[in-house]
GROMACS .gro file of C-alpha atoms in nm:
model
  154
    1THR     CA    1   2.775  -0.208   1.355
    2PRO     CA    2   2.527  -0.287   1.078
    3ALA     CA    3   2.235  -0.168   1.292
    4ALA     CA    4   2.400   0.167   1.358
    5ALA     CA    5   2.480   0.207   0.987
    6ALA     CA    6   2.118   0.130   0.898
    7LYS     CA    7   1.995   0.392   1.148
    8ARG     CA    8   2.233   0.649   0.998
    9ARG     CA    9   2.100   0.573   0.649
   10ILE     CA   10   1.743   0.610   0.770
   11ARG     CA   11   1.821   0.938   0.945
   12SER     CA   12   2.003   1.069   0.639
   13ALA     CA   13   1.682   1.020   0.443
   14GLY     CA   14   1.558   1.334   0.616
   15ASN     CA   15   1.203   1.412   0.521
   16VAL     CA   16   1.165   1.153   0.245
   17PRO     CA   17   0.814   1.052   0.356
   18ALA     CA   18   0.698   1.414   0.371
   19ALA     CA   19   0.854   1.492   0.033
   20SER     CA   20   0.698   1.177  -0.114
   21ALA     CA   21   0.356   1.281   0.018
   22VAL     CA   22   0.393   1.628  -0.138
   23VAL     CA   23   0.500   1.484  -0.474
   24GLY     CA   24   0.223   1.222  -0.467
   25SER     CA   25  -0.040   1.481  -0.376
   26THR     CA   26   0.080   1.709  -0.654
   27VAL     CA   27   0.054   1.428  -0.908
   28VAL     CA   28  -0.301   1.348  -0.793
   29VAL     CA   29  -0.409   1.713  -0.808
   30VAL     CA   30  -0.258   1.766  -1.153
   31THR     CA   31  -0.385   1.444  -1.310
   32SER     CA   32  -0.731   1.414  -1.150
   33PRO     CA   33  -0.900   1.658  -1.394
   34LEU     CA   34  -0.777   1.437  -1.678
   35LEU     CA   35  -0.935   1.127  -1.529
   36GLY     CA   36  -1.286   1.261  -1.468
   37GLU     CA   37  -1.499   1.199  -1.163
   38PRO     CA   38  -1.371   0.926  -0.932
   39PRO     CA   39  -1.598   0.627  -0.875
   40THR     CA   40  -1.807   0.624  -0.561
   41ALA     CA   41  -1.725   0.381  -0.281
   42GLY     CA   42  -2.016   0.164  -0.393
   43GLU     CA   43  -1.885   0.152  -0.747
   44GLN     CA   44  -1.537   0.069  -0.621
   45LEU     CA   45  -1.680  -0.213  -0.416
   46VAL     CA   46  -1.901  -0.327  -0.706
   47LEU     CA   47  -2.213  -0.278  -0.497
   48GLU     CA   48  -2.393  -0.063  -0.753
   49GLY     CA   49  -2.438  -0.259  -1.072
   50SER     CA   50  -2.222  -0.542  -1.192
   51PRO     CA   51  -1.973  -0.450  -1.459
   52SER     CA   52  -1.909  -0.715  -1.718
   53LEU     CA   53  -1.535  -0.747  -1.778
   54SER     CA   54  -1.368  -0.906  -2.075
   55ILE     CA   55  -1.079  -1.147  -2.028
   56ALA     CA   56  -0.839  -0.876  -2.151
   57GLU     CA   57  -0.974  -0.632  -1.891
   58VAL     CA   58  -0.939  -0.891  -1.615
   59LEU     CA   59  -0.579  -0.960  -1.723
   60LEU     CA   60  -0.498  -0.588  -1.726
   61LEU     CA   61  -0.654  -0.548  -1.382
   62LEU     CA   62  -0.453  -0.844  -1.255
   63VAL     CA   63  -0.127  -0.698  -1.386
   64ASP     CA   64  -0.206  -0.363  -1.227
   65ALA     CA   65  -0.358  -0.481  -0.899
   66ALA     CA   66  -0.154  -0.797  -0.835
   67LEU     CA   67   0.188  -0.696  -0.973
   68ILE     CA   68   0.241  -0.322  -1.016
   69ALA     CA   69   0.037  -0.180  -0.726
   70PRO     CA   70   0.179  -0.417  -0.459
   71PHE     CA   71   0.536  -0.341  -0.565
   72VAL     CA   72   0.485   0.036  -0.566
   73GLU     CA   73   0.277   0.042  -0.248
   74GLU     CA   74   0.515  -0.182  -0.053
   75LEU     CA   75   0.811   0.025  -0.164
   76PHE     CA   76   0.636   0.341  -0.043
   77PHE     CA   77   0.450   0.227   0.269
   78ARG     CA   78   0.686  -0.037   0.410
   79GLY     CA   79   1.009   0.062   0.236
   80LEU     CA   80   0.992   0.437   0.301
   81ILE     CA   81   0.721   0.527   0.553
   82TYR     CA   82   0.746   0.227   0.787
   83ARG     CA   83   1.126   0.213   0.775
   84TYR     CA   84   1.148   0.587   0.845
   85LEU     CA   85   0.907   0.563   1.139
   86ARG     CA   86   1.072   0.245   1.271
   87GLY     CA   87   1.402   0.433   1.295
   88ARG     CA   88   1.239   0.696   1.515
   89TRP     CA   89   0.949   0.528   1.696
   90ASN     CA   90   0.887   0.194   1.861
   91ILE     CA   91   0.758  -0.091   1.648
   92ILE     CA   92   0.396  -0.054   1.760
   93GLY     CA   93   0.378   0.315   1.672
   94ALA     CA   94   0.550   0.262   1.337
   95VAL     CA   95   0.322  -0.030   1.242
   96LEU     CA   96   0.003   0.146   1.350
   97PHE     CA   97   0.078   0.484   1.191
   98SER     CA   98   0.202   0.340   0.860
   99SER     CA   99  -0.105   0.112   0.850
  100ILE     CA  100  -0.340   0.405   0.911
  101LEU     CA  101  -0.174   0.593   0.623
  102PHE     CA  102  -0.200   0.282   0.403
  103ALA     CA  103  -0.573   0.245   0.472
  104ALA     CA  104  -0.650   0.616   0.441
  105THR     CA  105  -0.475   0.667   0.108
  106HIS     CA  106  -0.692   0.405  -0.061
  107LEU     CA  107  -0.995   0.634  -0.009
  108ILE     CA  108  -1.242   0.346   0.017
  109VAL     CA  109  -1.410   0.421   0.350
  110PRO     CA  110  -1.599   0.090   0.390
  111LEU     CA  111  -1.274  -0.104   0.340
  112MET     CA  112  -1.053   0.109   0.568
  113PRO     CA  113  -1.068  -0.132   0.865
  114VAL     CA  114  -0.971  -0.425   0.640
  115LEU     CA  115  -0.698  -0.221   0.471
  116PHE     CA  116  -0.567  -0.115   0.813
  117VAL     CA  117  -0.539  -0.479   0.921
  118LEU     CA  118  -0.373  -0.566   0.589
  119GLY     CA  119  -0.125  -0.282   0.649
  120VAL     CA  120  -0.043  -0.421   0.994
  121VAL     CA  121   0.010  -0.771   0.854
  122LEU     CA  122   0.228  -0.644   0.568
  123ALA     CA  123   0.440  -0.430   0.803
  124ARG     CA  124   0.496  -0.726   1.035
  125ILE     CA  125   0.588  -0.949   0.740
  126ALA     CA  126   0.837  -0.692   0.608
  127ASP     CA  127   0.981  -0.649   0.958
  128ARG     CA  128   0.997  -1.023   1.032
  129TYR     CA  129   1.174  -1.115   0.708
  130ARG     CA  130   1.372  -0.789   0.679
  131SER     CA  131   1.269  -0.773   0.315
  132LEU     CA  132   0.989  -0.619   0.114
  133TYR     CA  133   0.959  -0.918  -0.120
  134PRO     CA  134   0.742  -1.136   0.109
  135ALA     CA  135   0.511  -0.839   0.174
  136VAL     CA  136   0.489  -0.770  -0.202
  137VAL     CA  137   0.391  -1.134  -0.263
  138VAL     CA  138   0.122  -1.137   0.009
  139HIS     CA  139  -0.008  -0.798  -0.106
  140GLY     CA  140  -0.019  -0.923  -0.467
  141LEU     CA  141  -0.202  -1.241  -0.370
  142ASN     CA  142  -0.457  -1.036  -0.175
  143ASN     CA  143  -0.519  -0.796  -0.462
  144GLY     CA  144  -0.520  -1.070  -0.725
  145LEU     CA  145  -0.777  -1.269  -0.532
  146ALA     CA  146  -0.993  -0.957  -0.494
  147VAL     CA  147  -0.980  -0.890  -0.871
  148LEU     CA  148  -1.071  -1.251  -0.951
  149LEU     CA  149  -1.358  -1.254  -0.702
  150VAL     CA  150  -1.502  -0.933  -0.847
  151ALA     CA  151  -1.446  -1.042  -1.207
  152PHE     CA  152  -1.607  -1.383  -1.171
  153ALA     CA  153  -1.877  -1.295  -0.919
  154THR     CA  154  -2.068  -1.114  -1.189
   0.00000   0.00000   0.00000
């Protein structure tokens, strides 16, 4: 049956999430000295000072935050992590754990509850439509709106 074949494909993935985490962590450790000190949570939330962004910077942020990041994050969190967990756990455990990972990896402590809820919504969307595309669109709209609010609130 198609369901059995899908489960076999998921099981054959082995430790893809663990391997992905190791590779991702290695990339962060290797590249972080090149990037300098990370911004504080306040700076990330634009609570300390108001940066003035040019139109070109806003457009670049929109491309990154509303197009590239949602695609990559949905592929990783819903396409790999959630799908892997869903093949082994019940839906509630898979949604909750993948959403906790999604929130935690953003490293913005004040936003973790909101990011957790967003992770739950995106996992349910991906599960409901059996496709990552609707989740990518919702994720992109969320991020794009956030960029525009920050850019034009200053």
